[in-house]
PDB file of C-alpha atoms in Angstrom:
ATOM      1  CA  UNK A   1     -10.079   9.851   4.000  1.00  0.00           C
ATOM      2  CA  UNK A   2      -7.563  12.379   5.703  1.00  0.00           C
ATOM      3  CA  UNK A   3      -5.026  10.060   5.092  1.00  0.00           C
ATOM      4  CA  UNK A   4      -5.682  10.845   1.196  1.00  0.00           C
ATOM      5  CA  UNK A   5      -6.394  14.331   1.538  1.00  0.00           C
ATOM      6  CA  UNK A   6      -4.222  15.769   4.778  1.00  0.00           C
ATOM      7  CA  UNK A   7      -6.405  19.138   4.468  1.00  0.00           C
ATOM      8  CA  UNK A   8      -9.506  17.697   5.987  1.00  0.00           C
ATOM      9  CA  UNK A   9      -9.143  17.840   9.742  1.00  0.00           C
ATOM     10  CA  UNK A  10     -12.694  17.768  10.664  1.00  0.00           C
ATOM     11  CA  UNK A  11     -14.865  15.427  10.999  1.00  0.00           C
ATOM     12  CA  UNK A  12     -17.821  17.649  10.718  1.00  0.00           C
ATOM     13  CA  UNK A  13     -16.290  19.447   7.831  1.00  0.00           C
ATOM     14  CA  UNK A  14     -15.879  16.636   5.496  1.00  0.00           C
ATOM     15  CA  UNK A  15     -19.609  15.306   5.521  1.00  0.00           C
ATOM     16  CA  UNK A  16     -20.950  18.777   4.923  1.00  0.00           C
ATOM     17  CA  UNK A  17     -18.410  19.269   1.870  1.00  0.00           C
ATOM     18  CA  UNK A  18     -19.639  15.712   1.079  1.00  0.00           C
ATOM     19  CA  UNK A  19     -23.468  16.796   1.116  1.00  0.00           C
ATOM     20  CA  UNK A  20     -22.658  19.956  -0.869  1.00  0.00           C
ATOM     21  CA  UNK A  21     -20.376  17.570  -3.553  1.00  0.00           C
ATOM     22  CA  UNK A  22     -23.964  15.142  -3.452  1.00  0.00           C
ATOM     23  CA  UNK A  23     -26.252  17.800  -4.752  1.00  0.00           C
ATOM     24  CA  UNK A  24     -23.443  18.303  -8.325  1.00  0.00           C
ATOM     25  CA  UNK A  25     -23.558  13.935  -8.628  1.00  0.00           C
ATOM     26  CA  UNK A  26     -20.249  13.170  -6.423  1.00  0.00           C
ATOM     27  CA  UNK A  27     -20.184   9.304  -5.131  1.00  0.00           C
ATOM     28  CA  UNK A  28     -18.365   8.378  -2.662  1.00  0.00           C
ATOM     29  CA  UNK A  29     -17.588   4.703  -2.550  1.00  0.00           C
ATOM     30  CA  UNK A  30     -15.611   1.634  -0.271  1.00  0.00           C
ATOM     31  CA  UNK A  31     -15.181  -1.589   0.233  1.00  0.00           C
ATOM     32  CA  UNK A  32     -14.208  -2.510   3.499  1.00  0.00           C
ATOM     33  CA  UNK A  33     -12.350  -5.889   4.959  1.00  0.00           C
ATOM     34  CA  UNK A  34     -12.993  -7.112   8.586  1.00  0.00           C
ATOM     35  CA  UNK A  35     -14.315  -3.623   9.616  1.00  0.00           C
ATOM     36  CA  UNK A  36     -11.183  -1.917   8.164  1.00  0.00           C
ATOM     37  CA  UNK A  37     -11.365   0.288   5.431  1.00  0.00           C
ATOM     38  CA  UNK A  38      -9.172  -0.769   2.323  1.00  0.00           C
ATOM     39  CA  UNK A  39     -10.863   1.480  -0.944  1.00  0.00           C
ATOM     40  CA  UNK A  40     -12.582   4.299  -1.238  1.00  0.00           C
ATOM     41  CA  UNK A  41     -13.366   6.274  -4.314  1.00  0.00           C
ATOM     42  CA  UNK A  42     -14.786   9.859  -5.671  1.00  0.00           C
ATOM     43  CA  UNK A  43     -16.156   9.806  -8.553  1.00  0.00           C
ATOM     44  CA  UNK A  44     -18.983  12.096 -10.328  1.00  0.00           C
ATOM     45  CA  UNK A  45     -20.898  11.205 -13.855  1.00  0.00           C
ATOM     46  CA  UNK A  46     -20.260  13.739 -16.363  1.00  0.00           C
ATOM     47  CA  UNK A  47     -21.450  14.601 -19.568  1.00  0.00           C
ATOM     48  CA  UNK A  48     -19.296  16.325 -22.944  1.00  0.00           C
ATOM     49  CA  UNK A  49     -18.773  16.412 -26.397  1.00  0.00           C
ATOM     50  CA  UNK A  50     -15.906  14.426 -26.294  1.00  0.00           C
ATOM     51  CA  UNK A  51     -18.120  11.317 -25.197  1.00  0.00           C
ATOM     52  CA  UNK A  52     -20.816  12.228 -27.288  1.00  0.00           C
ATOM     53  CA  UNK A  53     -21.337   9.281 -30.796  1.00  0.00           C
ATOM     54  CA  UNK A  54     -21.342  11.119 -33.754  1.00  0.00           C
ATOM     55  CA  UNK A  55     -24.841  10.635 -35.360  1.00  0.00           C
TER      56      UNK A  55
END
């Protein structure tokens, strides 16, 4: 992950952001290949009026 995002240095740091992103919906998601990571994706379910079916 600090490959992707240079600003997180800590190890520590990162899960409790993670934990505090877990409470709004945030996912965090991998796939991994012979023990080395190769995807990872954020992603959080929202909700809006653009996605909304008119009735």
């Amino acid at each position: 992950m600090n490959i992707l995002r240079r600003q997180l240095t800590s190890e520590t740091e990162f899960i409790q952001q993670i934990k505090r992103q877990q409470i709004q919906g945030y996912h965090l998601v991998g796939l991994e290949q012979e023990g080395k990571p190769i995807v990872l994706a954020g992603y959080r379910e929202l909700e809006n009026f653009i996605n909304v079916p008119a009735t």
